[in-house]
Coordinates of C-alpha atoms (C1' of nucleotides) and ligand atoms in Angstrom, one line a residue:
Chain A
M1 CA 0.0 0.0 0.0
A2 CA 1.6 3.3 -1.1
K3 CA 1.7 5.9 1.6
S4 CA 1.7 9.6 0.9
N5 CA 2.4 12.4 3.3
D6 CA 0.2 14.7 1.3
P7 CA -3.0 15.0 3.2
R8 CA -4.9 16.1 0.1
T9 CA -4.5 12.7 -1.6
E10 CA -7.1 10.5 -0.1
P11 CA -7.0 6.9 -1.1
E12 CA -10.1 5.8 -3.0
L13 CA -12.0 2.8 -1.6
P14 CA -12.9 0.1 -4.1
D15 CA -16.5 -0.5 -5.1
G16 CA -18.2 -2.6 -2.5
Y17 CA -15.4 -2.0 0.0
Y18 CA -17.8 -2.3 3.0
L19 CA -19.0 -5.8 1.9
D20 CA -15.4 -6.9 1.4
N21 CA -14.7 -5.7 4.9
F22 CA -17.6 -7.6 6.4
N23 CA -16.7 -10.7 4.4
S24 CA -13.2 -10.5 5.7
L25 CA -14.4 -10.2 9.3
L26 CA -16.8 -13.1 8.7
D27 CA -14.1 -15.4 7.1
T28 CA -11.6 -14.6 9.8
V29 CA -14.0 -15.5 12.6
C30 CA -15.1 -18.7 10.9
R31 CA -11.6 -19.8 10.3
L32 CA -10.4 -19.0 13.8
Y33 CA -13.5 -19.9 15.8
N34 CA -15.2 -22.5 13.7
D35 CA -15.5 -24.9 16.7
L36 CA -17.1 -22.3 18.9
L37 CA -19.9 -21.3 16.7
T38 CA -23.5 -22.6 17.2
P39 CA -25.4 -24.2 14.3
E40 CA -27.4 -21.0 14.1
E41 CA -24.2 -18.9 13.7
L42 CA -22.8 -21.3 11.1
A43 CA -26.1 -21.2 9.2
F44 CA -25.9 -17.4 9.2
Y45 CA -22.5 -17.7 7.6
S46 CA -23.5 -20.0 4.8
S47 CA -26.8 -18.3 4.0
F48 CA -25.1 -14.9 4.0
K49 CA -22.7 -16.2 1.4
D50 CA -25.7 -17.4 -0.7
L51 CA -27.2 -13.9 -0.8
P52 CA -27.2 -12.0 -4.1
D53 CA -24.6 -9.3 -4.2
D54 CA -27.0 -6.4 -3.9
A55 CA -28.8 -8.0 -1.0
A56 CA -25.6 -8.6 0.9
R57 CA -24.5 -5.1 0.3
L58 CA -27.8 -3.7 1.6
Y59 CA -27.7 -5.8 4.7
V60 CA -24.1 -4.6 5.5
R61 CA -25.2 -1.0 4.9
L62 CA -28.1 -1.4 7.3
I63 CA -26.2 -3.1 10.1
S64 CA -23.7 -0.2 10.0
R65 CA -26.4 2.3 10.6
V66 CA -28.5 3.4 13.6
G67 CA -31.6 1.2 13.8
P68 CA -33.4 -0.9 14.5
G69 CA -35.9 0.1 11.9
F70 CA -35.5 1.6 8.4
R71 CA -38.0 3.1 5.9
V72 CA -37.6 1.3 2.6
Q73 CA -38.5 4.4 0.6
R74 CA -35.6 6.2 2.3
L75 CA -33.0 3.6 1.2
V76 CA -31.0 5.1 -1.6
Y77 CA -27.6 3.7 -2.6
A78 CA -25.8 4.5 -5.8
D79 CA -24.1 1.2 -5.9
I80 CA -27.2 -0.9 -5.3
S81 CA -29.3 -0.6 -8.5
D82 CA -32.5 -2.2 -7.4
V83 CA -33.0 -1.6 -3.7
D84 CA -36.6 -2.9 -3.7
Q85 CA -35.3 -6.2 -5.1
A86 CA -32.5 -6.4 -2.5
V87 CA -35.1 -5.7 0.2
Q88 CA -37.3 -8.5 -1.1
D89 CA -34.4 -10.9 -1.3
L90 CA -33.4 -10.1 2.3
L91 CA -37.0 -10.5 3.5
D92 CA -37.3 -13.9 1.7
S93 CA -34.0 -15.2 3.2
K94 CA -34.9 -13.9 6.7
F95 CA -32.2 -11.3 6.9
L96 CA -34.8 -8.6 7.2
A97 CA -38.1 -8.4 9.0
S98 CA -41.0 -6.3 7.8
E99 CA -42.3 -4.5 10.9
D100 CA -46.0 -4.7 11.6
R101 CA -45.8 -2.3 14.6
L102 CA -44.0 0.9 15.6
T103 CA -43.0 2.1 19.1
P104 CA -43.4 5.9 19.7
G105 CA -39.7 6.2 19.9
E106 CA -39.2 4.6 16.5
M107 CA -41.9 6.7 15.0
N108 CA -40.2 9.8 16.4
R109 CA -36.9 8.7 14.9
L110 CA -38.1 7.5 11.5
F111 CA -40.8 10.0 10.6
R112 CA -40.6 13.8 10.2
K113 CA -42.6 16.1 12.4
D114 CA -44.9 17.2 9.5
E115 CA -45.5 13.5 8.6
I116 CA -46.6 12.7 12.1
A117 CA -48.6 15.9 12.3
S118 CA -50.6 15.2 9.1
A119 CA -51.1 11.5 10.2
F120 CA -52.5 12.3 13.6
G121 CA -53.4 16.0 13.5
G122 CA -57.0 15.3 12.9
L123 CA -57.3 13.1 16.0
I124 CA -55.8 15.6 18.3
P125 CA -58.0 18.6 19.1
D126 CA -56.5 22.1 19.6
L127 CA -53.0 21.1 18.5
P128 CA -50.7 24.1 19.0
R129 CA -49.0 25.2 15.9
N130 CA -45.5 25.7 17.3
I131 CA -45.4 22.5 19.3
R132 CA -42.1 20.7 19.6
K133 CA -41.7 17.3 17.9
S134 CA -41.3 15.4 21.2
E135 CA -44.5 17.0 22.6
L136 CA -46.3 16.1 19.4
V137 CA -45.3 12.5 20.0
E138 CA -46.5 12.7 23.5
H139 CA -49.9 13.8 22.2
V140 CA -49.9 10.8 19.9
V141 CA -49.1 8.5 22.8
G142 CA -52.0 10.1 24.6
L143 CA -54.3 8.7 21.9
D144 CA -53.8 5.3 23.3
L145 CA -53.4 3.6 19.9
T146 CA -51.8 0.2 19.6
E147 CA -48.3 0.0 18.1
V148 CA -49.9 -1.7 15.1
Q149 CA -52.3 1.2 14.6
L150 CA -49.4 3.6 15.0
L151 CA -47.6 2.1 12.1
E152 CA -50.7 2.0 10.0
C153 CA -51.6 5.6 10.6
V154 CA -48.2 7.1 10.1
T155 CA -47.6 5.1 6.9
S156 CA -51.1 5.6 5.4
D157 CA -50.1 8.6 3.3
S158 CA -46.8 7.3 1.9
S159 CA -47.5 3.6 2.1
D160 CA -43.9 3.2 3.2
V161 CA -42.7 0.0 4.8
V162 CA -40.5 -0.3 7.9
V163 CA -37.9 -3.1 7.9
S164 CA -35.3 -4.2 10.5
P165 CA -32.2 -6.3 10.1
L166 CA -32.4 -9.8 11.7
H167 CA -29.6 -11.8 13.4
T168 CA -28.2 -8.9 15.3
E169 CA -27.3 -11.2 18.2
V170 CA -25.1 -13.2 15.7
L171 CA -23.5 -10.0 14.6
L172 CA -22.5 -9.2 18.1
V173 CA -20.9 -12.6 18.5
L174 CA -19.0 -12.1 15.3
R175 CA -17.8 -8.6 16.4
L176 CA -16.8 -9.9 19.7
L177 CA -14.8 -12.8 18.3
F178 CA -13.1 -10.6 15.7
F179 CA -12.2 -7.6 17.7
G180 CA -12.1 -9.1 21.2
N181 CA -14.4 -6.3 22.4
A182 CA -17.8 -4.9 21.7
Y183 CA -17.0 -1.3 20.9
Q184 CA -15.0 -1.7 17.7
N185 CA -16.8 -2.2 14.4
L186 CA -16.6 -2.1 10.6
T187 CA -15.6 1.6 10.6
E188 CA -12.1 0.5 11.8
F189 CA -11.5 -1.0 8.4
V190 CA -12.5 2.1 6.6
L191 CA -10.5 4.5 8.8
N192 CA -7.5 2.3 8.4
D193 CA -7.9 2.2 4.6
L194 CA -8.4 5.9 4.4
G195 CA -5.2 6.5 6.4
V196 CA -7.0 8.3 9.2
M197 CA -5.8 5.7 11.6
R198 CA -2.4 4.0 10.9
Y199 CA -2.0 0.9 13.0
F200 CA 1.5 -0.3 13.7
P201 CA 2.3 -3.6 11.9
Y202 CA 2.6 -5.8 15.0
Q203 CA 2.4 -9.5 14.8
L204 CA -1.1 -10.9 15.3
D205 CA -1.1 -13.9 17.7
K206 CA -3.1 -16.6 15.9
E207 CA -2.0 -19.3 18.3
H208 CA -3.7 -17.9 21.4
R209 CA -7.3 -17.3 21.0
L210 CA -8.9 -14.7 23.2
F211 CA -11.8 -17.0 23.6
P212 CA -10.6 -20.5 24.1
D213 CA -14.0 -22.0 24.5
R214 CA -17.7 -21.2 24.1
A215 CA -18.1 -20.6 27.9
S216 CA -15.6 -17.7 27.8
L217 CA -17.5 -16.1 24.9
E218 CA -20.8 -16.6 26.8
E219 CA -19.4 -15.0 29.8
Y220 CA -18.5 -11.9 27.9
L221 CA -21.9 -11.8 26.4
A222 CA -23.4 -12.0 29.9
L223 CA -21.2 -9.1 31.0
L224 CA -22.5 -7.0 28.1
Q225 CA -26.0 -7.9 28.9
C226 CA -25.6 -6.9 32.5
R227 CA -24.1 -3.6 31.4
D228 CA -27.2 -3.0 29.2
Q229 CA -29.5 -4.0 32.0
Y230 CA -27.9 -1.5 34.3
D231 CA -28.0 1.3 31.8
L232 CA -31.6 0.5 31.0
A233 CA -32.6 0.4 34.7
M234 CA -30.8 3.7 35.4
E235 CA -32.5 5.3 32.4
S236 CA -35.9 4.4 33.7
D237 CA -35.0 5.0 37.4
D238 CA -35.8 1.4 38.2
R239 CA -34.2 1.1 41.6
A240 CA -35.6 -2.4 42.1
A241 CA -34.0 -3.7 38.9
V242 CA -30.6 -2.2 39.8
C243 CA -30.8 -3.9 43.3
A244 CA -31.8 -7.2 41.7
L245 CA -28.9 -7.0 39.3
A246 CA -26.6 -6.1 42.2
R247 CA -27.7 -9.2 44.1
D248 CA -26.9 -11.2 41.0
L249 CA -23.4 -9.7 40.6
A250 CA -22.7 -10.1 44.3
Q251 CA -22.5 -13.9 43.7
G252 CA -19.0 -13.2 42.4
H253 CA -17.1 -14.3 39.4
K254 CA -14.6 -17.1 40.2
D255 CA -11.9 -17.9 37.6
S256 CA -13.2 -15.3 35.3
R257 CA -11.1 -14.3 32.4
I258 CA -12.7 -10.9 32.4
A259 CA -12.7 -10.3 36.1
T260 CA -11.5 -6.8 35.8
R261 CA -14.5 -5.9 33.6
W262 CA -16.9 -7.4 36.1
Y263 CA -15.2 -5.4 38.8
R264 CA -15.7 -2.2 36.9
L265 CA -19.3 -2.9 36.5
N266 CA -19.6 -3.9 40.2
T267 CA -18.0 -0.6 41.2
R268 CA -20.2 1.5 39.0
L269 CA -23.3 -0.3 40.4
A270 CA -22.2 -0.2 44.0
R271 CA -21.5 3.6 43.8
Q272 CA -25.1 4.0 42.7
L273 CA -26.3 1.9 45.6
E274 CA -24.4 4.1 48.0
R275 CA -26.2 7.1 46.6
W276 CA -29.5 5.3 47.4
Q277 CA -28.3 4.4 50.9
E278 CA -28.4 0.7 50.0
F279 CA -25.3 0.1 52.1
E280 CA -25.5 -3.7 52.8
L281 CA -26.0 -4.4 49.1
A282 CA -23.1 -2.1 48.2
L283 CA -20.9 -3.8 50.7
D284 CA -21.8 -7.2 49.3
L285 CA -20.8 -6.1 45.9
Y286 CA -17.6 -4.4 47.0
A287 CA -16.7 -7.7 48.8
V288 CA -16.5 -9.6 45.6
T289 CA -14.7 -6.8 43.8
V290 CA -10.9 -7.1 43.8
A291 CA -10.1 -3.7 42.5
H292 CA -9.6 -0.2 43.7
P293 CA -11.7 1.6 45.1
A294 CA -13.8 -1.3 46.4
R295 CA -12.1 -1.5 49.8
E296 CA -11.9 2.3 50.1
R297 CA -15.6 2.6 49.5
S298 CA -16.3 -0.2 52.0
A299 CA -14.3 1.6 54.7
R300 CA -16.2 4.8 54.0
I301 CA -19.5 3.0 54.2
H302 CA -18.6 1.5 57.6
Y303 CA -17.5 4.9 58.8
Q304 CA -20.7 6.6 57.6
C305 CA -22.8 3.9 59.3
G306 CA -20.9 4.5 62.5
N307 CA -19.1 1.2 62.4
F308 CA -15.7 2.7 63.2
V309 CA -14.1 -0.6 64.2
S310 CA -15.0 -2.2 60.9
A311 CA -13.8 0.9 59.1
G312 CA -10.5 0.7 60.9
D313 CA -10.2 -3.0 60.2
M314 CA -10.7 -2.3 56.5
C315 CA -7.9 0.3 56.6
D316 CA -5.7 -2.3 58.2
V317 CA -6.5 -4.8 55.6
I318 CA -5.6 -2.3 52.9
S319 CA -2.4 -1.2 54.6
S320 CA -1.2 -4.8 54.9
A321 CA -1.5 -5.4 51.2
P322 CA -2.5 -2.4 49.2
I323 CA -3.7 -3.0 45.6
C324 CA -2.3 0.3 44.4
E325 CA -0.7 3.5 45.7
A326 CA -4.0 5.3 45.7
E327 CA -5.4 2.7 48.0
K328 CA -2.4 2.8 50.3
D329 CA -2.7 6.6 50.4
F330 CA -6.3 6.4 51.3
A331 CA -5.7 4.1 54.3
L332 CA -3.1 6.5 55.6
R333 CA -5.3 9.5 55.3
F334 CA -8.5 7.9 56.5
R335 CA -7.2 6.0 59.5
P336 CA -6.6 9.1 61.7
R337 CA -10.3 10.1 61.3
I338 CA -11.4 6.7 62.6
Q339 CA -8.9 6.8 65.4
R340 CA -10.3 10.2 66.6
K341 CA -13.8 8.6 66.6
L342 CA -12.5 5.7 68.6
K343 CA -10.6 7.9 70.9
I344 CA -7.4 6.0 70.5
P345 CA -3.9 7.3 69.6
V346 CA -3.8 8.9 66.2
D347 CA -1.3 8.0 63.5
A348 CA -0.9 11.5 62.2
V349 CA 0.2 11.8 58.5
A350 CA 2.8 14.4 57.7
P351 CA 1.5 17.1 55.4
D352 CA 3.0 17.6 52.0
C353 CA 5.3 20.4 51.4
F354 CA 6.0 21.0 47.7
A355 CA 8.1 23.8 46.2
E356 CA 5.6 26.5 45.1
Q357 CA 5.3 30.0 43.7
R358 CA 2.5 32.5 43.8
L359 CA 1.8 35.1 41.2
S360 CA -0.9 37.3 39.6
L361 CA -1.4 37.3 35.8
Q362 CA -3.4 39.2 33.3
H363 CA -6.7 37.5 32.6
H364 CA -6.1 35.1 29.7
E365 CA -8.8 33.3 27.6
G366 CA -7.0 30.0 27.5
G367 CA -7.1 29.7 31.3
V368 CA -4.4 29.8 33.9
E369 CA -2.2 27.2 32.1
A370 CA -2.1 29.2 28.9
A371 CA -1.5 32.4 30.8
M372 CA 1.5 30.8 32.4
V373 CA 2.8 29.6 29.1
A374 CA 2.5 33.1 27.7
H375 CA 4.2 34.5 30.9
Y376 CA 7.2 32.3 30.5
N377 CA 7.5 32.5 26.7
S378 CA 7.6 36.3 27.0
G379 CA 10.4 36.0 29.5
G380 CA 12.6 33.9 27.3
T381 CA 11.7 30.5 28.8
S382 CA 10.2 28.0 26.4
A383 CA 7.0 26.6 28.0
F384 CA 4.7 23.9 26.8
F385 CA 1.3 22.9 28.1
V386 CA 1.7 19.2 28.0
E387 CA 0.1 17.6 31.1
N388 CA 0.6 13.8 30.5
G389 CA 1.5 14.2 26.9
L390 CA 5.2 14.7 27.2
I391 CA 6.2 12.0 29.7
N392 CA 3.7 9.4 28.2
G393 CA 4.9 10.3 24.7
L394 CA 8.6 9.8 25.7
F395 CA 7.6 6.5 27.3
G396 CA 5.8 5.4 24.1
L397 CA 8.8 6.3 21.9
A398 CA 11.3 4.7 24.2
F399 CA 9.5 1.4 24.6
W400 CA 7.8 1.2 21.3
Q401 CA 9.2 -2.2 20.3
Q402 CA 8.5 -3.6 23.7
I403 CA 4.9 -2.3 23.8
F404 CA 4.3 -3.9 20.4
A405 CA 6.4 -7.0 21.0
S406 CA 4.7 -10.4 20.2
I407 CA 3.7 -11.6 23.6
P408 CA 1.2 -14.5 23.7
G409 CA -2.3 -13.1 23.5
A410 CA -1.3 -9.5 23.4
F411 CA -2.7 -8.7 19.9
V412 CA -5.9 -10.3 18.7
N413 CA -7.1 -7.9 15.9
P414 CA -5.4 -5.6 13.4
F415 CA -6.7 -2.4 14.9
Q416 CA -5.1 -2.2 18.3
I417 CA -3.2 0.8 19.7
R418 CA -1.9 -1.1 22.7
P419 CA -1.4 -4.8 23.8
L420 CA -4.3 -6.2 25.7
D421 CA -2.2 -6.5 28.9
M422 CA -1.0 -2.9 28.8
N423 CA -2.8 -2.0 31.9
S424 CA -2.2 -5.2 33.9
P425 CA 0.6 -5.4 36.5
E426 CA 2.1 -8.2 34.4
F427 CA 2.9 -5.9 31.5
Y428 CA 6.3 -5.2 32.8
Q429 CA 7.0 -8.7 34.2
R430 CA 6.2 -10.4 30.9
R431 CA 8.6 -8.0 29.1
R432 CA 11.1 -7.4 31.9
V433 CA 14.1 -8.7 30.0
V434 CA 13.5 -6.7 26.8
V435 CA 12.5 -3.6 28.7
E436 CA 15.6 -3.7 30.9
Q437 CA 17.7 -4.2 27.7
R438 CA 16.1 -1.2 26.1
M439 CA 16.9 0.9 29.2
E440 CA 20.5 -0.2 29.2
E441 CA 20.7 0.7 25.5
L442 CA 19.3 4.1 26.0
R443 CA 21.5 4.7 29.0
E444 CA 24.6 3.9 27.0
T445 CA 23.8 5.5 23.6
G446 CA 21.7 8.4 24.9
L447 CA 18.2 9.7 24.2
Q448 CA 19.1 10.8 20.7
E449 CA 17.9 7.5 19.6
L450 CA 14.3 8.6 20.3
K451 CA 14.5 11.1 17.4
N452 CA 15.0 8.2 15.0
V453 CA 11.9 6.5 16.5
Y454 CA 10.0 9.7 16.2
I455 CA 10.8 10.1 12.5
E456 CA 10.5 6.5 11.6
L457 CA 7.2 5.8 13.3
H458 CA 5.5 9.2 13.2
G459 CA 1.8 8.8 12.7
Y460 CA 1.4 5.3 13.9
S461 CA -1.3 4.9 16.5
N462 CA 0.1 4.3 20.0
A463 CA -1.9 4.7 23.1
W464 CA 1.0 6.5 24.8
V465 CA 1.9 8.9 22.0
N466 CA -0.2 12.0 21.1
W467 CA 1.6 13.0 17.9
G468 CA -0.2 16.3 17.7
L469 CA 1.1 17.4 21.1
L470 CA 4.6 15.9 21.0
T471 CA 6.1 18.0 18.3
K472 CA 9.6 17.5 17.0
S473 CA 10.8 20.7 18.6
L474 CA 9.3 19.7 22.0
L475 CA 11.0 16.3 21.7
D476 CA 14.3 17.8 20.8
L477 CA 14.2 20.2 23.8
A478 CA 13.1 17.4 26.1
I479 CA 15.9 15.1 24.9
A480 CA 18.5 17.9 25.2
R481 CA 17.4 19.1 28.7
I482 CA 16.0 16.1 30.7
P483 CA 18.7 13.8 32.1
Y484 CA 18.3 10.2 31.1
E485 CA 18.4 9.2 34.8
H486 CA 15.3 11.3 35.5
L487 CA 13.4 9.8 32.7
E488 CA 14.3 6.2 33.7
M489 CA 13.1 6.8 37.2
I490 CA 9.8 8.2 35.8
W491 CA 9.4 5.3 33.3
R492 CA 9.9 2.8 36.1
R493 CA 7.1 4.4 38.0
I494 CA 4.9 4.2 34.9
L495 CA 5.9 0.5 34.4
F496 CA 5.1 -0.2 38.0
D497 CA 1.4 0.7 37.4
P498 CA 0.8 1.9 33.8
A499 CA -2.9 2.4 34.2
A500 CA -2.6 4.6 37.3
N501 CA 0.6 6.4 36.6
R502 CA -0.1 7.7 33.1
S503 CA -2.0 10.6 34.6
G504 CA -1.4 13.3 37.2
L505 CA 1.7 14.7 35.6
P506 CA 2.2 18.5 35.8
D507 CA 0.6 20.9 33.4
L508 CA 3.7 22.6 32.0
V509 CA 7.3 21.8 31.1
L510 CA 9.7 24.7 31.1
F511 CA 13.0 25.0 29.3
P512 CA 14.8 28.1 30.5
S513 CA 17.1 29.8 28.0
A514 CA 20.0 29.2 30.3
G515 CA 19.5 25.4 30.1
S516 CA 17.9 22.7 32.3
Y517 CA 14.2 22.1 32.6
R518 CA 11.4 22.2 35.2
L519 CA 7.9 20.8 35.6
L520 CA 5.2 23.0 36.8
E521 CA 1.6 22.3 37.9
V522 CA -0.5 25.4 37.6
K523 CA -3.4 26.0 40.0
G524 CA -5.9 28.7 39.5
P525 CA -8.2 30.3 42.2
G526 CA -10.3 27.6 43.9
D527 CA -8.3 24.7 42.4
S528 CA -6.1 22.3 44.4
L529 CA -3.8 19.4 43.8
Q530 CA -5.5 16.1 43.0
D531 CA -4.3 12.9 44.7
N532 CA -2.5 11.5 41.7
Q533 CA -0.8 14.9 41.1
K534 CA 0.4 14.8 44.7
R535 CA 1.8 11.3 44.3
W536 CA 3.8 12.4 41.3
L537 CA 5.0 15.5 43.1
R538 CA 6.1 13.4 46.1
F539 CA 8.0 11.1 43.7
F540 CA 9.7 14.1 42.1
Q541 CA 10.6 15.5 45.5
E542 CA 12.0 12.2 46.5
H543 CA 14.1 11.8 43.4
S544 CA 15.2 15.4 43.0
V545 CA 13.3 15.9 39.8
P546 CA 12.7 19.7 39.4
A547 CA 9.0 20.2 39.9
E548 CA 6.8 22.8 41.6
V549 CA 3.3 24.2 41.9
A550 CA 2.3 27.7 40.8
Y551 CA -0.7 29.2 42.4
V552 CA -2.1 31.8 40.1
D553 CA -4.8 34.4 40.5
W554 CA -6.0 37.1 38.1
Q555 CA -4.8 40.6 38.4
Chain B
dC1 C1' -33.9 32.4 7.6
dT2 C1' -30.1 30.7 10.6
dG3 C1' -27.6 27.8 13.8
dT4 C1' -27.1 23.3 15.7
dG5 C1' -26.5 18.5 16.1
dA6 C1' -27.2 13.8 14.6
dA7 C1' -26.4 10.7 11.0
dT8 C1' -24.0 9.1 7.1
dG9 C1' -20.3 7.5 3.9
dG10 C1' -15.9 7.4 2.6
Chain C
dT1 C1' -14.9 3.0 25.2
dT2 C1' -13.9 6.6 27.2
dC3 C1' -10.7 9.7 30.2
dA4 C1' -8.4 13.3 32.7
dC5 C1' -8.8 17.5 34.5
dA6 C1' -10.9 21.7 36.5
dC7 C1' -14.6 23.6 38.9
dA8 C1' -18.7 24.0 42.1
dA9 C1' -21.4 22.6 46.0
dT10 C1' -21.7 20.7 50.4
dC11 C1' -20.3 19.2 54.7
dG12 C1' -18.0 18.3 59.1
dA13 C1' -13.9 19.0 62.1
Chain D
dG1 C1' -9.9 20.7 54.1
dA2 C1' -12.4 16.6 52.4
dT3 C1' -15.6 14.7 49.5
dT4 C1' -18.8 14.4 46.0
dG5 C1' -20.9 15.5 41.8
dT6 C1' -20.7 18.1 37.4
dG7 C1' -18.9 20.3 33.3
dT8 C1' -15.4 20.4 29.5
dG9 C1' -12.4 19.1 26.0
dT10 C1' -10.8 15.2 23.8
dC11 C1' -11.2 11.1 22.2
dT12 C1' -9.1 8.0 15.6
dC13 C1' -11.3 12.2 10.5
dC14 C1' -14.1 15.3 7.7
dA15 C1' -17.5 16.9 4.3
dT16 C1' -22.2 16.7 3.5
dT17 C1' -27.0 16.3 4.3
dC18 C1' -31.0 16.4 6.9
dA19 C1' -34.4 17.7 10.5
dC20 C1' -35.5 20.6 14.0
dA21 C1' -36.1 24.8 16.7
dG22 C1' -36.2 29.4 17.3
dC23 C1' -36.2 33.9 15.5
dG24 C1' -37.7 38.0 12.8
Ligands
LIG601 MN1 -4.0 20.4 34.1
LIG602 MN1 -3.3 22.5 36.9

DNA sequence: CTGTGAATGG
DNA sequence: TTCACACAATCGA
DNA sequence: GATTGTGTGTCTCCATTCACAGCG
């Protein structure tokens, strides 16, 4: 594939590209997961392959769009000569269903306001002229028609037909098996072919399947269903449904391959239960959730309920084996409050004392950070508003090959911007040897090497590198001014917990004309340091990395 | 008439 | 599949 | 000061079309 740096030359996609993409997905899944598919899913595969070309094209068009229903008269595609024939073929082969009813929501989505007004206006007395569409639909709902009558009435003028694609549950399975997640879809192919996204050519692992058996696939489907149930229940304020789901989830998930995803859902749900004062249920859920902040929330619930001993016990459990630094910090800060309640000696925690400066600046539209950048730039110091972008970018460049190294199970689809285990604690352990080698190499030969990486790999998608922010001139300055030893210490902290430590880095990096560098967190009026920002500042203090906080107010 | 936002296709 | 950050409101020590 | 909830920009792009709402 020829690559061009000229942004004006957009590659042209071949006729029927979207069907090709879908077929490619379909073939890949059937090749890799043939033994996992149900008879129904296999039947989908073979009958899809039997469809006439136009019908297959139309089906793929529709499943890529917002549904579920579509008006046949509105379907116009230049590359499908006879849409009506394609619709008929899809109806005959059970890839489309012709709807005989319409929910108010679907009517609202599929029909224009004037169409609805002319269909039902005669039935609604004193209909205000300037009524909003949603209110008009409410009036129609007030007519108490059946959904069948709704469809009949609203299509009586145009005699249009509403159809919906079938087998959407099979499509979800296919997507899940191909991508390994439920959020990526066919547009990935298009964005890749257009050059909008450029994925690094890592080696796909065909030996290790993400889903070794049907059960692991079913578990993922169950997770998705629980998520949907929760979202649905929250939308309709159905507290009983949320509680029922919580009791279900509180059964726990032993030997789950997707435990961390369950934990995220548990936490989201339990937080909501806390807001509803459903403390016992929340505690049950937190008890089966082995992820931060489950134990922190448990301690807070105990405290709030007056169970100070239980709260203290929970803090002790945390301190004896903290899951992460945030959890460890929490126990330290929270324990004194409990001890005061219990009237026992208090383990006071020393307050932070970071280097700081205070100054007043002219009001600036870009906020305090931009005002500080302008302030320094006018004084001869190069300043960049980078937040996490600089350090993470340097990390991504430094360890590019290690991040994209072929590790069993790390890459399961062609459209990944990070290995699947990037956020797990084992990321470093699995790559320890090569990561240490890389550090030794950089320590010996210097950071200049990163310029080569930058030029060679510029534009490839990497979860750590924001190419728009990390300009060449910023990189050059950073390499020239930041000692390798500082960066290595910082990278080790990132490697220690990549998920948590990729954030909280200071707003600005400063490069004074006289040399050296400095990191600066800017705080405007009413703003204060966040916990993760404090942890980085403590780390910088400990390792003599120049960093300080600037408290700014407006002149 | 204009501005806005969702949807769409590439 | 969001996340990371700032900002605002509220509360208790 | 601590905690909690909310808003904002951004997220992997961009041109085009459509429907709607509010205004004069
Ligand atoms: Mn910031
Ligand atoms: Mn800041």
